[in-house]
Amino acid sequence: MNEYNLFTQKLFAQGYTFEHYPDYAKLPHHGCDKHLFEILGGFEYERHYLYNKVYATGCGLLCKGSEFSNGYMSFAGIDWKPENDNPVVCCPYRVNHCPLRHPLLDCAKKGGLCQISQCNCHEVKHSYDYDHSIQKVRDEQEHIIRQKYEVFRQQRKNHICYWHMRYNYRTKEWRQLYNPIGCARNCQNIGGICDLKHSPISKKRGNVFYDLKITKIRRDDTLFNGQEEISIRKGCRFLETNTSLTICENIVRYSSAEIQKWEEGNFHSERFLFGWKVEVQNIRAEYRESRDLLQDLQDIHNGITVIHASDQIKQNKESKRLRRINQKEKREQRLEKKIVQEGWDSIAPYSLDYIHAIKWFGEEKIQDLENRHQEYLRAQQNQPQQLSLFEFL
């Protein structure tokens, strides 16, 4: 059994039980039994009761109980939660080291929890005051960050893009990054002027195409065991939807390494288990896929299997369409057989079979199937019956 939290221990000391507890307490999970109650550490505060509480950090900043209504943290064998009078909140100053924190939360080393800079809080009896609250410090910090953004923008003479900028809370500085793949998802200036480069963004749309070369080693215990098999899938599309050709050209120029890394991730298991080699080639920005027939013939002459992605997609779509047609025909045949053998009256009104029959067959064919059902019944009645030995006794 886990140790009960301080709130539960206090209630038990006052004479409350698992079955009988005050209205400001609640079970940790809806419908939990005694065993689960013990595992989860006991009672929790009701939301209205928690929201009326006021907590303070080690440096005296106040925060409302609603700060801790979305779960809690477990670390170093301790549940940091309001019921234990030790909930945590992110430090608004983002400092690595603070002697006012709990020793388990204070560490000057980099990485892990220390970079999050959590401060443990405790309940106080006085009322909430915004002027001495953590929210005021956050608002002040946000104001400072906005001021630094304006200074950074003026230094770069407006050659910045907010979607590619990051603020480092440790160094207190803005950084301008650039990833045109993000532009393909977020850019709102297509047909206008790029905020970062101050150059026009073409309205003409296209995509990023590339060829994917895969080298396999045969492992089939034949005479060809250990030989390389090379295949090239040409005309692969990198973006799901077309975007400005200007952005596509920038992806080719600045993000080719990310395309290679992305494809290597897609074949992660094959690369490490079977020794496949994955290589992205001929990255290009185009309005539509182009094909080099002479190069395809040369690759085929060299023993390389050439597959065009667009052809494969069309083939997969056609196979899927034919498969759906085949499945639909089988469902229709099953329903026809059911009506012929059991009759139209055997199908419940507005059932799935009823709806399908109306949709697929129509009234004339349903009537024809019902006529065939009557013929089926007459044929069943006219069939010779084999008598058993017991009927003669």
XYZ file of C-alpha atoms in Angstrom:
393
model
C 0.000 0.000 0.000
C 1.262 3.493 -0.865
C 1.407 6.089 1.893
C -1.691 8.261 2.095
C -1.269 11.936 1.241
C -1.367 14.519 4.040
C -4.940 15.538 3.244
C -6.196 11.962 3.604
C -4.219 11.428 6.813
C -5.806 14.562 8.243
C -9.323 13.393 7.332
C -8.760 9.950 8.868
C -7.483 11.619 12.036
C -10.752 13.575 12.198
C -12.762 10.350 12.044
C -13.687 10.222 8.365
C -13.508 6.952 6.436
C -13.338 5.698 2.862
C -17.126 5.427 2.763
C -17.844 8.673 4.631
C -15.944 11.871 3.779
C -16.744 15.640 3.598
C -18.099 17.413 0.514
C -14.785 19.207 -0.152
C -13.032 15.861 -0.714
C -13.443 13.392 -3.565
C -12.199 9.977 -4.587
C -9.088 10.024 -6.832
C -10.955 8.155 -9.578
C -14.617 7.759 -10.428
C -15.929 4.503 -9.015
C -12.589 3.381 -7.547
C -12.547 0.671 -4.883
C -10.597 0.549 -1.646
C -7.569 -1.099 -3.260
C -7.265 1.539 -6.006
C -7.885 4.234 -3.401
C -4.814 3.047 -1.493
C -2.672 2.844 -4.639
C -3.530 6.422 -5.696
C -2.724 7.848 -2.280
C -6.125 8.752 -0.900
C -8.581 11.618 -1.301
C -8.214 14.677 -3.513
C -9.567 18.217 -3.183
C -12.818 19.078 -4.924
C -12.206 21.703 -7.606
C -14.259 24.456 -5.977
C -12.366 23.888 -2.720
C -8.962 23.898 -4.457
C -9.789 27.055 -6.428
C -10.436 28.968 -3.207
C -6.988 28.150 -1.832
C -3.958 30.421 -2.168
C -0.395 29.128 -2.408
C 2.997 30.802 -2.263
C 6.409 29.910 -3.677
C 9.556 29.938 -1.578
C 10.208 33.553 -2.597
C 6.698 34.620 -1.552
C 4.949 34.879 -4.928
C 1.259 34.032 -4.655
C -0.661 31.763 -7.015
C -4.230 30.519 -7.117
C -5.247 26.953 -6.464
C -6.495 26.712 -10.049
C -2.822 26.589 -11.118
C -2.749 22.977 -9.905
C -6.031 21.617 -11.288
C -4.479 19.754 -14.245
C -2.682 16.882 -12.558
C 0.486 16.745 -10.532
C 4.142 15.715 -10.741
C 5.777 12.621 -9.233
C 9.539 12.913 -8.791
C 12.145 11.343 -6.510
C 9.509 9.215 -4.777
C 7.352 12.221 -3.856
C 3.938 13.252 -5.187
C 4.135 17.036 -5.624
C 0.449 17.888 -5.289
C -1.843 20.221 -3.325
C -2.981 17.359 -1.070
C 0.624 17.080 0.170
C 0.979 20.884 0.441
C 3.841 20.840 -2.065
C 2.511 21.484 -5.592
C 5.014 22.794 -8.118
C 4.826 25.674 -10.565
C 7.264 26.754 -13.257
C 9.589 29.462 -11.982
C 8.683 32.759 -13.728
C 12.339 33.881 -13.558
C 13.594 30.615 -15.141
C 16.593 30.448 -12.800
C 18.586 27.218 -12.496
C 19.622 27.608 -8.884
C 17.540 28.967 -6.028
C 18.118 28.238 -2.307
C 14.416 28.828 -1.572
C 13.372 25.695 -3.473
C 13.103 22.189 -2.121
C 16.585 20.603 -2.312
C 15.325 17.855 -4.635
C 14.113 20.457 -7.136
C 17.163 22.693 -6.944
C 20.153 21.599 -8.987
C 22.684 23.596 -11.002
C 23.296 20.735 -13.460
C 21.923 21.010 -16.983
C 19.276 18.773 -18.469
C 16.157 17.069 -17.228
C 13.995 18.640 -14.574
C 16.516 21.362 -13.748
C 15.905 23.062 -17.093
C 12.187 23.230 -16.283
C 12.949 25.144 -13.054
C 10.076 23.947 -10.873
C 9.300 25.733 -7.606
C 7.442 23.965 -4.806
C 4.599 25.905 -3.167
C 2.830 25.810 0.186
C -0.614 26.955 1.273
C -0.991 30.381 2.895
C -3.963 31.789 4.792
C -4.049 35.359 3.452
C -6.020 36.332 0.350
C -4.730 36.479 -3.204
C -3.014 39.741 -4.248
C -2.080 40.322 -7.883
C 0.682 42.799 -7.006
C 2.516 40.023 -5.141
C 1.539 37.182 -7.442
C 3.375 34.950 -9.856
C 0.997 36.119 -12.599
C 2.284 39.685 -12.304
C 5.861 38.466 -12.717
C 4.835 36.474 -15.778
C 3.152 39.526 -17.285
C 6.246 41.620 -16.610
C 8.472 38.981 -18.187
C 6.232 38.826 -21.263
C 6.435 42.619 -21.547
C 10.227 42.455 -21.407
C 10.263 39.714 -24.043
C 8.110 41.841 -26.351
C 10.415 44.824 -25.855
C 13.454 42.691 -26.730
C 11.606 41.462 -29.795
C 11.096 45.043 -30.989
C 14.780 45.832 -30.392
C 15.806 42.700 -32.295
C 13.446 43.623 -35.146
C 14.927 47.118 -35.423
C 18.460 45.725 -35.404
C 17.590 43.419 -38.313
C 15.733 46.230 -40.137
C 12.510 44.216 -40.162
C 14.208 41.248 -41.852
C 12.670 38.798 -39.390
C 9.878 36.240 -39.380
C 8.066 35.581 -36.123
C 7.252 31.974 -37.106
C 10.968 31.155 -37.294
C 12.092 33.007 -34.189
C 12.831 31.498 -30.776
C 13.374 33.132 -27.403
C 15.981 31.535 -25.150
C 14.820 31.931 -21.553
C 18.296 31.086 -20.255
C 20.306 33.625 -22.238
C 17.369 36.109 -22.414
C 17.903 36.578 -26.144
C 15.924 36.198 -29.352
C 17.264 34.062 -32.193
C 16.284 34.117 -35.835
C 16.102 30.619 -37.314
C 14.984 29.564 -40.758
C 13.363 26.328 -41.859
C 11.471 26.615 -45.163
C 9.649 23.356 -44.367
C 7.839 25.338 -41.675
C 6.966 27.952 -44.311
C 5.175 25.260 -46.311
C 2.878 24.706 -43.316
C 2.486 28.205 -41.862
C 3.277 30.897 -44.431
C 0.385 33.328 -44.962
C 2.195 35.581 -47.459
C 1.908 33.451 -50.620
C 1.582 35.948 -53.446
C 2.999 38.677 -51.219
C 6.396 39.605 -49.742
C 8.436 37.365 -47.426
C 8.900 38.998 -44.000
C 12.377 37.512 -43.624
C 13.924 38.023 -47.058
C 11.703 40.869 -48.271
C 11.403 39.105 -51.622
C 8.232 38.110 -53.499
C 6.654 34.700 -52.892
C 5.350 33.203 -56.115
C 1.656 32.370 -56.425
C 2.552 29.489 -58.708
C 2.327 26.293 -56.747
C 4.453 23.195 -56.950
C 6.100 20.553 -54.823
C 9.482 19.139 -53.876
C 10.293 15.972 -55.812
C 13.198 13.582 -55.339
C 14.373 10.086 -56.256
C 14.825 7.471 -53.539
C 17.578 4.910 -54.134
C 17.420 1.769 -51.990
C 20.232 -0.780 -51.952
C 19.428 -4.214 -50.483
C 21.588 -7.266 -49.856
C 20.025 -10.552 -50.957
C 19.710 -13.071 -48.115
C 17.866 -15.968 -49.746
C 20.451 -18.801 -49.580
C 20.674 -19.029 -53.375
C 23.501 -18.531 -55.834
C 22.706 -14.813 -55.690
C 23.011 -14.643 -51.897
C 24.984 -11.558 -50.834
C 24.490 -9.670 -54.088
C 23.175 -6.122 -54.136
C 19.730 -5.259 -55.430
C 19.231 -1.617 -56.329
C 15.880 0.021 -56.897
C 15.025 3.679 -57.473
C 11.637 5.169 -56.729
C 11.447 8.319 -58.822
C 9.211 11.351 -58.426
C 8.579 11.069 -54.674
C 6.623 14.038 -53.327
C 7.918 15.557 -50.093
C 4.985 17.836 -49.230
C 1.472 16.484 -48.775
C -0.070 19.493 -50.523
C 1.405 21.858 -53.093
C 2.709 25.214 -51.983
C 4.491 28.219 -53.508
C 7.359 27.306 -55.836
C 9.466 29.915 -54.031
C 9.125 27.959 -50.784
C 9.823 24.690 -52.627
C 13.038 26.146 -54.066
C 14.119 27.246 -50.588
C 13.451 23.743 -49.231
C 15.718 22.324 -51.954
C 18.394 24.897 -51.117
C 18.361 24.742 -47.313
C 16.627 21.528 -46.181
C 18.020 18.714 -48.348
C 19.663 17.127 -45.306
C 16.301 16.994 -43.508
C 14.724 15.139 -46.439
C 17.533 12.579 -46.276
C 17.089 12.233 -42.519
C 13.317 11.886 -42.886
C 13.631 9.021 -45.395
C 16.241 7.295 -43.240
C 13.745 7.439 -40.380
C 11.082 5.834 -42.564
C 13.416 2.873 -43.178
C 14.916 2.769 -39.697
C 14.253 -0.931 -39.061
C 15.354 -2.047 -42.531
C 18.604 -0.102 -42.276
C 19.664 -1.510 -38.922
C 18.253 -5.041 -39.214
C 18.891 -5.844 -42.874
C 21.627 -3.369 -43.817
C 19.621 -1.407 -46.386
C 21.140 1.770 -47.767
C 18.772 4.677 -48.353
C 19.888 7.606 -50.470
C 17.888 10.647 -51.576
C 18.890 11.899 -55.017
C 17.970 14.603 -57.501
C 15.987 16.841 -55.138
C 14.131 19.433 -57.186
C 11.273 21.944 -57.063
C 8.802 21.548 -59.901
C 5.307 22.556 -60.921
C 4.583 18.916 -61.733
C 6.649 15.756 -61.827
C 9.066 15.548 -64.773
C 10.528 12.345 -66.179
C 13.841 11.644 -67.871
C 13.134 8.697 -70.177
C 16.754 8.341 -71.294
C 17.953 8.174 -67.686
C 15.272 5.593 -66.891
C 16.429 3.418 -69.789
C 20.052 3.782 -68.680
C 19.189 2.763 -65.117
C 17.239 -0.255 -66.363
C 20.183 -1.207 -68.594
C 22.429 -1.084 -65.497
C 20.190 -3.597 -63.696
C 18.379 -1.068 -61.503
C 14.661 -1.464 -60.855
C 12.930 1.805 -61.699
C 9.564 2.682 -60.140
C 7.742 5.981 -60.539
C 5.892 7.043 -57.408
C 2.970 8.530 -59.321
C 2.485 5.295 -61.287
C 2.581 3.271 -58.102
C 0.025 5.561 -56.450
C -2.299 5.234 -59.461
C -1.865 1.458 -59.429
C -2.650 1.312 -55.710
C -5.754 3.454 -56.221
C -6.936 1.259 -59.080
C -6.317 -1.898 -57.045
C -8.238 -0.393 -54.160
C -11.114 0.589 -56.462
C -11.319 -2.917 -57.950
C -11.138 -4.444 -54.495
C -14.035 -2.299 -53.325
C -16.084 -3.231 -56.390
C -15.401 -6.913 -55.761
C -16.383 -6.594 -52.112
C -19.569 -4.736 -53.034
C -20.501 -7.455 -55.539
C -20.012 -10.119 -52.876
C -22.210 -8.202 -50.422
C -24.907 -7.819 -53.089
C -24.764 -11.542 -53.884
C -25.046 -12.424 -50.204
C -28.075 -10.159 -49.800
C -29.725 -11.535 -52.964
C -29.247 -15.081 -51.693
C -30.745 -14.143 -48.350
C -33.860 -12.612 -49.933
C -34.315 -15.578 -52.294
C -33.980 -18.149 -49.515
C -35.677 -16.335 -46.617
C -37.920 -13.813 -48.340
C -38.242 -10.025 -48.232
C -40.424 -10.212 -45.105
C -37.542 -11.785 -43.158
C -35.553 -8.544 -43.366
C -36.375 -6.175 -40.533
C -37.536 -2.721 -41.651
C -34.827 -0.042 -41.595
C -32.148 -2.597 -40.766
C -28.799 -2.379 -42.542
C -29.788 -5.103 -45.026
C -33.107 -3.320 -45.648
C -31.353 -0.009 -46.413
C -28.781 -1.705 -48.644
C -31.458 -3.575 -50.591
C -33.418 -0.365 -51.269
C -30.221 1.420 -52.298
C -28.684 -1.343 -54.431
C -31.642 -3.150 -56.005
C -34.677 -0.887 -56.195
C -38.318 -1.964 -56.048
C -38.397 -3.906 -59.341
C -35.436 -6.127 -58.511
C -36.693 -6.672 -54.956
C -40.016 -7.851 -56.420
C -38.141 -10.141 -58.792
C -36.150 -11.576 -55.874
C -39.387 -12.108 -53.956
C -40.815 -14.029 -56.949
C -37.687 -16.142 -57.001
C -38.222 -16.757 -53.283
C -41.697 -18.134 -54.002
C -40.235 -20.428 -56.672
C -37.585 -21.495 -54.182
C -40.266 -22.418 -51.631
C -42.222 -24.448 -54.234
C -39.046 -26.250 -55.247
C -38.364 -27.080 -51.625
C -41.884 -28.447 -51.172
C -41.674 -30.602 -54.329
C -38.380 -32.166 -53.368
C -38.736 -35.883 -52.515
C -38.519 -36.575 -48.813
C -36.348 -39.406 -47.608
C -38.201 -41.431 -45.015
C -36.438 -42.636 -41.943
C -36.763 -46.142 -40.487
C -38.568 -44.780 -37.423
C -41.487 -43.550 -39.538
C -42.390 -47.204 -40.403
C -42.483 -48.281 -36.740
